[in-house]
Coordinates of C-alpha atoms in Angstrom, one line a residue:
Chain A
D171 CA -4.8 14.3 0.0
S172 CA -2.8 13.5 3.1
G173 CA -3.4 9.8 2.8
V174 CA -5.4 9.6 6.0
T175 CA -9.1 9.1 5.3
Q176 CA -11.8 10.0 7.7
T177 CA -15.5 9.4 7.2
P178 CA -18.0 10.9 7.4
K179 CA -17.0 14.5 6.9
H180 CA -20.0 15.9 8.6
L181 CA -22.5 14.3 11.1
I182 CA -25.5 15.8 12.7
T183 CA -27.3 13.8 15.4
A184 CA -29.5 14.2 18.4
T185 CA -28.6 14.1 22.0
G186 CA -28.5 10.7 23.5
Q187 CA -27.6 9.0 20.2
R188 CA -24.5 7.0 19.3
V189 CA -22.2 7.5 16.3
T190 CA -19.2 5.9 14.8
L191 CA -16.4 7.8 13.2
R192 CA -14.0 5.9 10.9
C193 CA -10.4 6.5 10.1
S194 CA -8.1 4.8 7.6
P195 CA -4.4 5.5 8.3
R196 CA -1.8 6.3 5.7
S197 CA -0.4 3.2 4.0
G198 CA 2.3 1.7 6.1
D199 CA 1.5 3.6 9.3
L200 CA 0.7 1.4 12.3
S201 CA -0.2 4.1 14.8
V202 CA -3.6 5.9 14.9
Y203 CA -4.3 8.9 17.1
W204 CA -7.7 10.5 17.8
Y205 CA -8.0 14.1 18.8
Q206 CA -11.0 16.3 19.6
Q207 CA -10.9 20.0 18.6
S208 CA -13.5 22.3 20.1
L209 CA -13.6 26.0 20.2
D210 CA -13.1 26.4 23.9
Q211 CA -10.6 23.5 24.6
G212 CA -8.3 23.5 21.6
L213 CA -6.8 20.2 20.5
Q214 CA -7.4 17.4 23.0
F215 CA -5.7 14.0 22.7
L216 CA -8.2 11.2 23.1
I217 CA -6.5 7.9 22.4
H218 CA -3.6 6.2 20.6
Y219 CA -3.6 2.7 19.0
Y220 CA -0.6 0.9 17.7
N221 CA -1.0 -2.1 15.5
G222 CA -4.4 -3.0 17.1
E223 CA -3.4 -2.4 20.7
E224 CA -4.3 0.6 22.8
R225 CA -1.1 2.5 23.8
A226 CA -2.2 5.6 25.5
K227 CA -5.3 7.3 26.7
G228 CA -5.8 11.0 27.1
N229 CA -8.9 13.0 28.0
I230 CA -11.3 10.5 26.7
L231 CA -14.7 10.3 28.3
E232 CA -16.1 6.9 29.4
R233 CA -18.9 7.4 26.9
F234 CA -16.3 7.2 24.2
S235 CA -14.4 4.2 23.0
A236 CA -12.2 3.3 20.1
Q237 CA -10.6 0.3 18.5
Q238 CA -8.2 -0.5 15.7
F239 CA -8.9 -3.4 13.5
P240 CA -6.5 -6.0 11.8
D241 CA -6.5 -3.9 8.6
L242 CA -5.3 -1.0 10.8
H243 CA -8.4 1.2 10.3
S244 CA -9.8 2.6 13.4
E245 CA -13.2 3.6 14.7
L246 CA -14.1 6.0 17.4
N247 CA -17.5 5.3 19.0
L248 CA -19.3 8.2 20.8
S249 CA -22.4 7.3 22.8
S250 CA -25.0 9.1 24.9
L251 CA -24.1 12.2 23.0
E252 CA -24.4 15.6 24.6
L253 CA -24.5 19.0 23.1
G254 CA -20.9 19.6 24.4
D255 CA -19.6 16.7 22.3
S256 CA -20.1 18.9 19.2
A257 CA -16.6 19.3 17.8
L258 CA -14.2 18.4 15.1
Y259 CA -12.7 14.9 15.5
F260 CA -9.4 14.3 13.9
C261 CA -7.5 11.1 13.2
A262 CA -3.8 11.1 12.6
S263 CA -1.3 8.3 11.8
S264 CA 2.4 8.0 12.0
T265 CA 5.2 5.9 10.8
P266 CA 6.8 4.0 13.7
G267 CA 10.2 5.0 14.9
T268 CA 10.7 8.0 12.6
G269 CA 9.7 10.8 14.9
D270 CA 8.4 12.5 11.8
G271 CA 5.2 13.7 13.5
Y272 CA 1.7 12.9 12.4
T273 CA -0.3 13.0 9.2
F274 CA -3.8 14.2 9.9
G275 CA -7.0 13.5 8.2
S276 CA -9.4 16.3 7.3
G277 CA -11.6 15.5 10.3
T278 CA -15.2 14.7 11.0
R279 CA -17.4 17.6 12.1
L280 CA -19.9 16.3 14.7
T281 CA -22.9 18.5 15.5
V282 CA -25.2 17.3 18.3
V283 CA -28.6 19.0 18.4
Chain D
G149 CA 5.1 16.2 32.1
N150 CA 5.5 17.6 28.6
S151 CA 3.8 20.9 27.7
V152 CA 3.8 23.5 25.0
T153 CA 2.9 27.2 25.5
Q154 CA 2.4 29.5 22.5
M155 CA 1.2 33.0 22.3
E156 CA -2.5 33.6 22.2
G157 CA -4.1 35.1 19.2
P158 CA -5.6 36.3 17.2
V159 CA -2.7 38.0 15.5
T160 CA -3.8 40.4 12.8
L161 CA -1.3 41.6 10.3
S162 CA -1.1 43.5 7.0
E163 CA 0.2 41.7 3.9
E164 CA 4.0 41.7 3.6
A165 CA 4.4 42.3 7.4
F166 CA 6.8 40.2 9.5
L167 CA 5.2 37.4 11.5
T168 CA 6.5 35.9 14.8
I169 CA 4.6 33.4 16.8
N170 CA 6.3 32.5 20.1
C171 CA 6.5 28.9 21.4
T172 CA 8.2 27.6 24.5
Y173 CA 8.1 24.0 25.7
T174 CA 8.7 21.9 28.8
A175 CA 10.0 18.4 28.4
T176 CA 12.7 16.1 29.7
G177 CA 15.4 14.9 27.4
Y178 CA 15.5 16.0 23.7
P179 CA 12.1 16.3 22.1
S180 CA 11.4 16.8 18.5
L181 CA 9.6 20.1 17.8
F182 CA 7.0 20.8 15.1
W183 CA 4.8 23.5 13.7
Y184 CA 1.5 22.5 12.2
V185 CA -0.9 24.8 10.3
Q186 CA -4.6 24.5 10.0
Y187 CA -6.3 26.3 7.2
P188 CA -10.0 27.1 7.5
G189 CA -12.1 23.9 7.2
E190 CA -9.1 21.6 6.9
G191 CA -7.1 19.3 9.0
L192 CA -3.7 20.0 10.4
Q193 CA -0.7 19.9 8.1
L194 CA 2.9 19.6 9.1
L195 CA 4.6 23.0 8.3
L196 CA 8.1 22.3 9.6
K197 CA 10.1 20.4 12.2
A198 CA 13.4 20.2 14.0
T199 CA 14.8 17.2 15.8
K200 CA 17.8 18.5 17.7
A201 CA 19.2 21.6 19.2
D202 CA 20.2 24.4 16.8
D203 CA 18.3 22.7 13.9
K204 CA 16.4 25.1 11.8
G205 CA 13.2 23.9 10.1
S206 CA 11.9 25.8 7.1
N207 CA 9.1 25.5 4.6
K208 CA 7.0 27.9 2.5
G209 CA 9.0 30.9 3.7
F210 CA 8.5 30.0 7.4
E211 CA 11.4 29.3 9.7
A212 CA 11.9 28.1 13.3
T213 CA 15.1 27.3 15.2
Y214 CA 15.3 24.8 18.0
R215 CA 16.8 26.7 20.9
K216 CA 17.4 24.3 23.8
E217 CA 18.9 27.0 26.0
T218 CA 15.7 29.0 26.0
T219 CA 13.4 25.9 25.4
S220 CA 11.9 27.8 22.5
F221 CA 10.8 27.2 18.9
H222 CA 9.5 30.5 17.6
L223 CA 7.9 30.6 14.1
E224 CA 8.8 33.4 11.8
K225 CA 8.0 34.6 8.3
G226 CA 9.5 37.7 6.7
S227 CA 6.6 38.7 4.5
V228 CA 3.1 37.2 5.0
Q229 CA 0.4 36.8 2.4
V230 CA -3.4 36.7 2.8
S231 CA -3.1 32.9 2.1
D232 CA -1.1 32.5 5.3
S233 CA -4.3 33.2 7.3
A234 CA -4.7 30.1 9.4
V235 CA -4.3 28.6 12.9
Y236 CA -0.7 27.6 13.8
F237 CA 0.1 24.9 16.4
C238 CA 3.4 24.3 18.0
A239 CA 4.0 20.7 19.2
L240 CA 6.6 18.4 20.6
S241 CA 7.1 14.7 20.7
R242 CA 9.5 12.4 22.6
R243 CA 10.6 9.0 21.4
A244 CA 10.4 7.7 25.0
A245 CA 6.7 8.7 25.1
G246 CA 5.9 6.8 22.0
N247 CA 6.3 9.9 19.8
K248 CA 2.9 11.1 21.0
L249 CA 2.5 14.8 20.0
T250 CA 1.8 17.4 22.7
F251 CA 0.2 20.5 21.2
G252 CA 0.1 24.1 22.2
G253 CA -3.2 25.9 22.2
G254 CA -2.9 27.3 18.7
T255 CA -2.5 30.8 17.4
R256 CA -4.9 32.2 14.9
V257 CA -3.3 34.5 12.3
L258 CA -5.3 36.8 10.1
V259 CA -3.5 38.6 7.3
K260 CA -5.4 41.5 5.7
P261 CA -4.7 42.8 2.2

């Protein structure tokens, strides 16, 4: 167990629907990062939150949004889902100022049918 | 901007063979360098890291040396096992960029008995 918890592990939904992925960071970590991993595009950075504030955006679609709550858990909301959104979505957290890299959760596998 | 380039896979080896996965980077300043491993069906795990030039990171028989003169961080293992079959990601982070990790495209390694 890495200490980063992601739920659900698997999600199957239809095109056009909206889903919410949840991430609880490792205890003490203030940063949460979201990544999308698909077969054809590798690991794509989506967004970074630090202590409730958005810090950086990557290749995140306008249909996607995220937030980090006061208890530091984060949610990634995906709406108007398309077949191409099927992927593994990873959350990672890090300890500020250490440069120790990230601790990843085990991911949510989203399948859009 | 920052970028990481690693050799494309898949790399197929026999058990006890020598493994090298090449990784080169582009970054300003002095980034920290990492290797992550992703076993089938799991999230990414930190394998090893190096934070300054000439540092050698090592773990589980894997090694990588931070070579600033060649901007490289090649991963090596002297004798691979079937259990080393996984996808390996090289990554860098810079403190000035909020320690956001930039990943290479990943290299799939398959070790056959």
